[in-house]
């Protein structure tokens, strides 16, 4: 997780980055560390840097967990299962993301979006439990964002209608977390939902718009963006 939070975390406190490239060719362990160190030391311009203060102050620091989810409804033409795309950010840096076919057939776009939201919430809870097990503090409530207004409204309401009665189990999961103060569900415009790139093959403009949230200011991405500017 530390590596995903900050690819250059070793450099943050290293006095001499040349030491990272040292290693023994006879020892696979040190050789591996040498290779990794050389890559990190030579790519300081690539990645996302998130600092939380000097070492030893993490016990008083509150981590923030946020997530976004999206779905591509009935994307599989063989069995009409939808695709879930979601990502989890810890203090603004990506720690988890996924793109997977849902295990069941959903009967509406709202249901597919709700299922994706539940999957993302489970990932957020996983990150939350890891931090708590390490004795670290987490800012509550965690924030889940979805671009489907119907799914957001269902998660924020205890009412159950005839057309949504069959999905109330998943909705109650989100509602209970909200009532416990662990989660808040918000709407995010579809154009701003970076989880969209995990649900389907997007256009180059859409992909380049969102991918920097996951790889940072990469010099190679900058070249692609110049060739394919967002609309």
PDB file of C-alpha atoms in Angstrom:
ATOM      1  CA  UNK A   1       0.000   0.000   0.000  1.00  0.00           C
ATOM      2  CA  UNK A   2       2.845   2.364   0.789  1.00  0.00           C
ATOM      3  CA  UNK A   3       4.285   1.778  -2.662  1.00  0.00           C
ATOM      4  CA  UNK A   4       0.934   2.488  -4.311  1.00  0.00           C
ATOM      5  CA  UNK A   5       0.499   5.646  -2.276  1.00  0.00           C
ATOM      6  CA  UNK A   6       3.839   7.032  -3.317  1.00  0.00           C
ATOM      7  CA  UNK A   7       6.110   5.400  -5.882  1.00  0.00           C
ATOM      8  CA  UNK A   8       8.966   7.611  -4.713  1.00  0.00           C
ATOM      9  CA  UNK A   9       8.431   7.099  -0.982  1.00  0.00           C
ATOM     10  CA  UNK A  10      12.030   5.906  -0.533  1.00  0.00           C
ATOM     11  CA  UNK A  11      13.361   9.055  -2.140  1.00  0.00           C
ATOM     12  CA  UNK A  12      11.432  11.256   0.278  1.00  0.00           C
ATOM     13  CA  UNK A  13      13.784  10.441   3.143  1.00  0.00           C
ATOM     14  CA  UNK A  14      16.891   9.196   1.327  1.00  0.00           C
ATOM     15  CA  UNK A  15      20.031  11.279   1.673  1.00  0.00           C
ATOM     16  CA  UNK A  16      21.645   9.856  -1.433  1.00  0.00           C
ATOM     17  CA  UNK A  17      19.578   8.223  -4.174  1.00  0.00           C
ATOM     18  CA  UNK A  18      22.715   6.633  -5.611  1.00  0.00           C
ATOM     19  CA  UNK A  19      22.639   4.209  -2.683  1.00  0.00           C
ATOM     20  CA  UNK A  20      19.370   2.804  -4.032  1.00  0.00           C
ATOM     21  CA  UNK A  21      21.104   1.517  -7.122  1.00  0.00           C
ATOM     22  CA  UNK A  22      23.688  -0.465  -5.158  1.00  0.00           C
ATOM     23  CA  UNK A  23      23.257  -4.221  -4.843  1.00  0.00           C
ATOM     24  CA  UNK A  24      24.901  -7.576  -5.289  1.00  0.00           C
ATOM     25  CA  UNK A  25      24.459  -9.482  -8.536  1.00  0.00           C
ATOM     26  CA  UNK A  26      25.075 -12.719  -6.612  1.00  0.00           C
ATOM     27  CA  UNK A  27      22.160 -12.129  -4.254  1.00  0.00           C
ATOM     28  CA  UNK A  28      18.731 -12.211  -5.969  1.00  0.00           C
ATOM     29  CA  UNK A  29      17.167 -10.218  -3.125  1.00  0.00           C
ATOM     30  CA  UNK A  30      19.650  -7.335  -3.232  1.00  0.00           C
ATOM     31  CA  UNK A  31      19.744  -7.529  -7.018  1.00  0.00           C
ATOM     32  CA  UNK A  32      15.968  -7.091  -7.108  1.00  0.00           C
ATOM     33  CA  UNK A  33      16.160  -4.171  -4.721  1.00  0.00           C
ATOM     34  CA  UNK A  34      18.937  -2.711  -6.840  1.00  0.00           C
ATOM     35  CA  UNK A  35      16.802  -2.905  -9.974  1.00  0.00           C
ATOM     36  CA  UNK A  36      13.794  -1.370  -8.230  1.00  0.00           C
ATOM     37  CA  UNK A  37      15.943   1.330  -6.681  1.00  0.00           C
ATOM     38  CA  UNK A  38      17.475   2.203 -10.040  1.00  0.00           C
ATOM     39  CA  UNK A  39      14.020   2.543 -11.608  1.00  0.00           C
ATOM     40  CA  UNK A  40      12.727   4.715  -8.772  1.00  0.00           C
ATOM     41  CA  UNK A  41      15.848   6.890  -8.716  1.00  0.00           C
ATOM     42  CA  UNK A  42      15.653   7.485 -12.462  1.00  0.00           C
ATOM     43  CA  UNK A  43      11.912   8.240 -12.619  1.00  0.00           C
ATOM     44  CA  UNK A  44      11.313  10.926 -10.031  1.00  0.00           C
ATOM     45  CA  UNK A  45       9.131  12.805 -12.542  1.00  0.00           C
ATOM     46  CA  UNK A  46       6.676   9.888 -12.809  1.00  0.00           C
ATOM     47  CA  UNK A  47       4.034   8.989 -10.241  1.00  0.00           C
ATOM     48  CA  UNK A  48       1.865  10.561  -7.574  1.00  0.00           C
ATOM     49  CA  UNK A  49       3.475  11.976  -4.438  1.00  0.00           C
ATOM     50  CA  UNK A  50       1.364  12.189  -1.301  1.00  0.00           C
ATOM     51  CA  UNK A  51       3.061  13.291   1.916  1.00  0.00           C
ATOM     52  CA  UNK A  52       1.627  13.091   5.426  1.00  0.00           C
ATOM     53  CA  UNK A  53       4.438  14.725   7.383  1.00  0.00           C
ATOM     54  CA  UNK A  54       7.711  13.439   8.823  1.00  0.00           C
ATOM     55  CA  UNK A  55       8.009   9.836  10.029  1.00  0.00           C
ATOM     56  CA  UNK A  56       6.613   9.197  13.514  1.00  0.00           C
ATOM     57  CA  UNK A  57       3.611  11.505  13.174  1.00  0.00           C
ATOM     58  CA  UNK A  58       1.230   9.058  11.506  1.00  0.00           C
ATOM     59  CA  UNK A  59      -0.574   8.138  14.728  1.00  0.00           C
ATOM     60  CA  UNK A  60      -2.184  11.589  14.940  1.00  0.00           C
ATOM     61  CA  UNK A  61      -2.866  11.882  11.239  1.00  0.00           C
ATOM     62  CA  UNK A  62      -6.337  11.084   9.883  1.00  0.00           C
ATOM     63  CA  UNK A  63      -6.399   9.251   6.568  1.00  0.00           C
ATOM     64  CA  UNK A  64      -9.173   9.961   4.071  1.00  0.00           C
ATOM     65  CA  UNK A  65     -10.745   7.208   1.980  1.00  0.00           C
ATOM     66  CA  UNK A  66     -12.844   7.964  -1.071  1.00  0.00           C
ATOM     67  CA  UNK A  67     -14.141   5.916  -3.953  1.00  0.00           C
ATOM     68  CA  UNK A  68     -15.956   6.144  -7.255  1.00  0.00           C
ATOM     69  CA  UNK A  69     -17.852   3.485  -9.153  1.00  0.00           C
ATOM     70  CA  UNK A  70     -19.425   3.100 -12.562  1.00  0.00           C
ATOM     71  CA  UNK A  71     -20.939   0.366 -14.699  1.00  0.00           C
ATOM     72  CA  UNK A  72     -21.499  -0.500 -18.341  1.00  0.00           C
ATOM     73  CA  UNK A  73     -25.000  -1.946 -18.459  1.00  0.00           C
ATOM     74  CA  UNK A  74     -25.498  -5.344 -20.170  1.00  0.00           C
ATOM     75  CA  UNK A  75     -22.124  -5.028 -21.862  1.00  0.00           C
ATOM     76  CA  UNK A  76     -21.641  -8.762 -22.502  1.00  0.00           C
ATOM     77  CA  UNK A  77     -23.735  -9.685 -25.549  1.00  0.00           C
ATOM     78  CA  UNK A  78     -23.577 -13.396 -24.652  1.00  0.00           C
ATOM     79  CA  UNK A  79     -25.074 -13.296 -21.145  1.00  0.00           C
ATOM     80  CA  UNK A  80     -25.964  -9.580 -20.800  1.00  0.00           C
ATOM     81  CA  UNK A  81     -23.995  -9.112 -17.609  1.00  0.00           C
ATOM     82  CA  UNK A  82     -22.825  -5.616 -16.799  1.00  0.00           C
ATOM     83  CA  UNK A  83     -19.256  -4.494 -16.173  1.00  0.00           C
ATOM     84  CA  UNK A  84     -18.217  -2.895 -12.886  1.00  0.00           C
ATOM     85  CA  UNK A  85     -15.486  -0.279 -12.790  1.00  0.00           C
ATOM     86  CA  UNK A  86     -14.338   1.279  -9.536  1.00  0.00           C
ATOM     87  CA  UNK A  87     -11.359   2.800  -7.826  1.00  0.00           C
ATOM     88  CA  UNK A  88     -10.346   3.620  -4.232  1.00  0.00           C
ATOM     89  CA  UNK A  89      -8.249   6.626  -3.258  1.00  0.00           C
ATOM     90  CA  UNK A  90      -6.336   7.013  -0.004  1.00  0.00           C
ATOM     91  CA  UNK A  91      -5.457  10.651   0.671  1.00  0.00           C
ATOM     92  CA  UNK A  92      -5.980  11.397  -3.001  1.00  0.00           C
ATOM     93  CA  UNK A  93      -3.718   8.609  -4.264  1.00  0.00           C
ATOM     94  CA  UNK A  94      -5.001   5.402  -5.940  1.00  0.00           C
ATOM     95  CA  UNK A  95      -4.604   2.233  -3.875  1.00  0.00           C
ATOM     96  CA  UNK A  96      -7.166  -0.052  -5.517  1.00  0.00           C
ATOM     97  CA  UNK A  97      -9.023  -0.196  -8.799  1.00  0.00           C
ATOM     98  CA  UNK A  98     -10.854  -2.913 -10.668  1.00  0.00           C
ATOM     99  CA  UNK A  99     -12.704  -3.755 -13.860  1.00  0.00           C
ATOM    100  CA  UNK A 100     -14.798  -6.906 -13.671  1.00  0.00           C
ATOM    101  CA  UNK A 101     -17.927  -8.484 -15.085  1.00  0.00           C
ATOM    102  CA  UNK A 102     -20.706  -8.623 -12.516  1.00  0.00           C
ATOM    103  CA  UNK A 103     -21.613 -12.115 -11.319  1.00  0.00           C
ATOM    104  CA  UNK A 104     -25.348 -11.674 -11.880  1.00  0.00           C
ATOM    105  CA  UNK A 105     -27.664 -10.192 -14.487  1.00  0.00           C
ATOM    106  CA  UNK A 106     -29.121  -6.831 -13.476  1.00  0.00           C
ATOM    107  CA  UNK A 107     -32.537  -5.676 -14.658  1.00  0.00           C
ATOM    108  CA  UNK A 108     -31.833  -1.958 -14.995  1.00  0.00           C
ATOM    109  CA  UNK A 109     -29.040   0.588 -15.266  1.00  0.00           C
ATOM    110  CA  UNK A 110     -29.795   1.734 -11.712  1.00  0.00           C
ATOM    111  CA  UNK A 111     -29.385  -1.802 -10.379  1.00  0.00           C
ATOM    112  CA  UNK A 112     -26.096  -2.249 -12.240  1.00  0.00           C
ATOM    113  CA  UNK A 113     -24.820   1.067 -10.863  1.00  0.00           C
ATOM    114  CA  UNK A 114     -25.900   0.081  -7.350  1.00  0.00           C
ATOM    115  CA  UNK A 115     -24.067  -3.225  -7.631  1.00  0.00           C
ATOM    116  CA  UNK A 116     -20.924  -1.393  -8.720  1.00  0.00           C
ATOM    117  CA  UNK A 117     -21.316   0.959  -5.759  1.00  0.00           C
ATOM    118  CA  UNK A 118     -21.524  -1.963  -3.353  1.00  0.00           C
ATOM    119  CA  UNK A 119     -18.364  -3.496  -4.827  1.00  0.00           C
ATOM    120  CA  UNK A 120     -16.512  -0.213  -4.411  1.00  0.00           C
ATOM    121  CA  UNK A 121     -17.797   0.150  -0.842  1.00  0.00           C
ATOM    122  CA  UNK A 122     -16.390  -3.276  -0.005  1.00  0.00           C
ATOM    123  CA  UNK A 123     -12.996  -2.172  -1.333  1.00  0.00           C
ATOM    124  CA  UNK A 124     -13.189   0.997   0.763  1.00  0.00           C
ATOM    125  CA  UNK A 125     -14.033  -1.031   3.858  1.00  0.00           C
ATOM    126  CA  UNK A 126     -11.043  -3.257   3.130  1.00  0.00           C
ATOM    127  CA  UNK A 127      -8.735  -0.223   3.091  1.00  0.00           C
ATOM    128  CA  UNK A 128     -10.444   1.099   6.230  1.00  0.00           C
ATOM    129  CA  UNK A 129      -9.928  -2.178   8.127  1.00  0.00           C
ATOM    130  CA  UNK A 130      -6.256  -2.344   7.107  1.00  0.00           C
ATOM    131  CA  UNK A 131      -5.601   1.148   8.448  1.00  0.00           C
ATOM    132  CA  UNK A 132      -7.496   0.443  11.671  1.00  0.00           C
ATOM    133  CA  UNK A 133      -5.568  -2.801  12.184  1.00  0.00           C
ATOM    134  CA  UNK A 134      -2.341  -0.769  11.975  1.00  0.00           C
ATOM    135  CA  UNK A 135      -3.593   1.582  14.672  1.00  0.00           C
ATOM    136  CA  UNK A 136      -4.078   4.492  12.262  1.00  0.00           C
ATOM    137  CA  UNK A 137      -6.967   6.948  12.287  1.00  0.00           C
ATOM    138  CA  UNK A 138      -9.443   7.341   9.432  1.00  0.00           C
ATOM    139  CA  UNK A 139     -11.553  10.399   8.671  1.00  0.00           C
ATOM    140  CA  UNK A 140     -15.238   9.438   8.701  1.00  0.00           C
ATOM    141  CA  UNK A 141     -17.489   9.222   6.860  1.00  0.00           C
ATOM    142  CA  UNK A 142     -15.800   7.785   3.797  1.00  0.00           C
ATOM    143  CA  UNK A 143     -17.087   9.205   0.517  1.00  0.00           C
ATOM    144  CA  UNK A 144     -18.597   7.085  -2.259  1.00  0.00           C
ATOM    145  CA  UNK A 145     -19.436   8.855  -5.525  1.00  0.00           C
ATOM    146  CA  UNK A 146     -21.634   7.474  -8.315  1.00  0.00           C
ATOM    147  CA  UNK A 147     -22.806   9.129 -11.524  1.00  0.00           C
ATOM    148  CA  UNK A 148     -26.266   7.541 -11.526  1.00  0.00           C
ATOM    149  CA  UNK A 149     -28.774   9.754  -9.721  1.00  0.00           C
ATOM    150  CA  UNK A 150     -31.223   6.894  -9.210  1.00  0.00           C
ATOM    151  CA  UNK A 151     -28.629   4.722  -7.463  1.00  0.00           C
ATOM    152  CA  UNK A 152     -27.555   7.641  -5.254  1.00  0.00           C
ATOM    153  CA  UNK A 153     -31.152   8.437  -4.280  1.00  0.00           C
ATOM    154  CA  UNK A 154     -31.922   4.798  -3.481  1.00  0.00           C
ATOM    155  CA  UNK A 155     -28.845   4.516  -1.281  1.00  0.00           C
ATOM    156  CA  UNK A 156     -29.789   7.691   0.584  1.00  0.00           C
ATOM    157  CA  UNK A 157     -33.423   6.677   1.154  1.00  0.00           C
ATOM    158  CA  UNK A 158     -35.047   3.883   3.166  1.00  0.00           C
ATOM    159  CA  UNK A 159     -38.068   3.732   0.860  1.00  0.00           C
ATOM    160  CA  UNK A 160     -38.576   0.624  -1.287  1.00  0.00           C
ATOM    161  CA  UNK A 161     -40.709   0.690  -4.428  1.00  0.00           C
ATOM    162  CA  UNK A 162     -42.170  -2.107  -6.502  1.00  0.00           C
ATOM    163  CA  UNK A 163     -39.576  -1.774  -9.239  1.00  0.00           C
ATOM    164  CA  UNK A 164     -36.627  -1.709  -6.838  1.00  0.00           C
ATOM    165  CA  UNK A 165     -37.787  -4.233  -4.233  1.00  0.00           C
ATOM    166  CA  UNK A 166     -35.549  -6.939  -5.679  1.00  0.00           C
ATOM    167  CA  UNK A 167     -32.375  -4.917  -5.063  1.00  0.00           C
ATOM    168  CA  UNK A 168     -33.125  -3.835  -1.504  1.00  0.00           C
ATOM    169  CA  UNK A 169     -30.500  -6.171   0.037  1.00  0.00           C
ATOM    170  CA  UNK A 170     -27.633  -4.325  -1.647  1.00  0.00           C
ATOM    171  CA  UNK A 171     -29.273  -0.994  -0.914  1.00  0.00           C
ATOM    172  CA  UNK A 172     -29.661  -1.860   2.777  1.00  0.00           C
ATOM    173  CA  UNK A 173     -25.936  -2.620   2.924  1.00  0.00           C
ATOM    174  CA  UNK A 174     -25.140   0.940   1.831  1.00  0.00           C
ATOM    175  CA  UNK A 175     -27.907   2.456   3.954  1.00  0.00           C
ATOM    176  CA  UNK A 176     -26.711   0.785   7.128  1.00  0.00           C
ATOM    177  CA  UNK A 177     -23.137   1.966   6.578  1.00  0.00           C
ATOM    178  CA  UNK A 178     -24.498   5.473   6.099  1.00  0.00           C
ATOM    179  CA  UNK A 179     -26.568   5.284   9.292  1.00  0.00           C
ATOM    180  CA  UNK A 180     -23.462   4.108  11.181  1.00  0.00           C
ATOM    181  CA  UNK A 181     -21.558   7.192  10.035  1.00  0.00           C
ATOM    182  CA  UNK A 182     -19.069   5.161   7.998  1.00  0.00           C
ATOM    183  CA  UNK A 183     -20.197   6.208   4.542  1.00  0.00           C
ATOM    184  CA  UNK A 184     -21.744   9.096   2.636  1.00  0.00           C
ATOM    185  CA  UNK A 185     -23.042   8.624  -0.910  1.00  0.00           C
ATOM    186  CA  UNK A 186     -22.784  11.521  -3.343  1.00  0.00           C
ATOM    187  CA  UNK A 187     -23.490  12.144  -7.001  1.00  0.00           C
ATOM    188  CA  UNK A 188     -20.675  12.948  -9.403  1.00  0.00           C
ATOM    189  CA  UNK A 189     -21.271  14.098 -13.008  1.00  0.00           C
ATOM    190  CA  UNK A 190     -20.584  11.380 -15.537  1.00  0.00           C
ATOM    191  CA  UNK A 191     -17.955  13.454 -17.335  1.00  0.00           C
ATOM    192  CA  UNK A 192     -15.991  13.748 -14.074  1.00  0.00           C
ATOM    193  CA  UNK A 193     -16.249  10.094 -13.060  1.00  0.00           C
ATOM    194  CA  UNK A 194     -12.776   8.652 -13.625  1.00  0.00           C
ATOM    195  CA  UNK A 195     -14.041   5.117 -12.887  1.00  0.00           C
ATOM    196  CA  UNK A 196     -15.564   5.218 -16.386  1.00  0.00           C
ATOM    197  CA  UNK A 197     -12.272   4.116 -17.950  1.00  0.00           C
ATOM    198  CA  UNK A 198     -12.566   0.766 -16.128  1.00  0.00           C
ATOM    199  CA  UNK A 199     -15.970  -0.112 -17.624  1.00  0.00           C
ATOM    200  CA  UNK A 200     -15.275   0.014 -21.352  1.00  0.00           C
ATOM    201  CA  UNK A 201     -12.905   1.117 -24.077  1.00  0.00           C
ATOM    202  CA  UNK A 202     -13.289   4.883 -23.965  1.00  0.00           C
ATOM    203  CA  UNK A 203     -12.149   7.416 -26.502  1.00  0.00           C
ATOM    204  CA  UNK A 204      -8.557   8.651 -26.270  1.00  0.00           C
ATOM    205  CA  UNK A 205      -9.742  12.050 -25.071  1.00  0.00           C
ATOM    206  CA  UNK A 206     -11.742  10.562 -22.176  1.00  0.00           C
ATOM    207  CA  UNK A 207      -8.964   8.141 -21.242  1.00  0.00           C
ATOM    208  CA  UNK A 208      -6.269  10.812 -21.253  1.00  0.00           C
ATOM    209  CA  UNK A 209      -8.488  13.096 -19.183  1.00  0.00           C
ATOM    210  CA  UNK A 210      -8.801  10.566 -16.353  1.00  0.00           C
ATOM    211  CA  UNK A 211      -5.647   8.444 -16.500  1.00  0.00           C
ATOM    212  CA  UNK A 212      -3.477  11.158 -14.921  1.00  0.00           C
ATOM    213  CA  UNK A 213      -5.433  10.574 -11.678  1.00  0.00           C
ATOM    214  CA  UNK A 214      -3.830   7.124 -11.538  1.00  0.00           C
ATOM    215  CA  UNK A 215      -0.328   7.623 -12.973  1.00  0.00           C
ATOM    216  CA  UNK A 216       0.309  11.254 -12.110  1.00  0.00           C
ATOM    217  CA  UNK A 217       2.045  13.710 -14.427  1.00  0.00           C
ATOM    218  CA  UNK A 218       3.754  11.193 -16.668  1.00  0.00           C
ATOM    219  CA  UNK A 219       5.860  12.687 -19.465  1.00  0.00           C
ATOM    220  CA  UNK A 220       4.584  10.029 -21.872  1.00  0.00           C
ATOM    221  CA  UNK A 221       0.962  10.810 -21.041  1.00  0.00           C
ATOM    222  CA  UNK A 222       1.638  14.498 -21.639  1.00  0.00           C
ATOM    223  CA  UNK A 223       2.683  13.678 -25.201  1.00  0.00           C
ATOM    224  CA  UNK A 224      -0.527  11.690 -25.754  1.00  0.00           C
ATOM    225  CA  UNK A 225      -2.666  14.485 -24.334  1.00  0.00           C
ATOM    226  CA  UNK A 226      -1.096  16.985 -26.688  1.00  0.00           C
ATOM    227  CA  UNK A 227      -1.891  14.697 -29.624  1.00  0.00           C
ATOM    228  CA  UNK A 228      -5.442  13.961 -28.347  1.00  0.00           C
ATOM    229  CA  UNK A 229      -6.668  16.905 -26.261  1.00  0.00           C
ATOM    230  CA  UNK A 230      -9.890  16.380 -24.221  1.00  0.00           C
ATOM    231  CA  UNK A 231     -13.027  17.707 -25.848  1.00  0.00           C
TER     232      UNK A 231
END
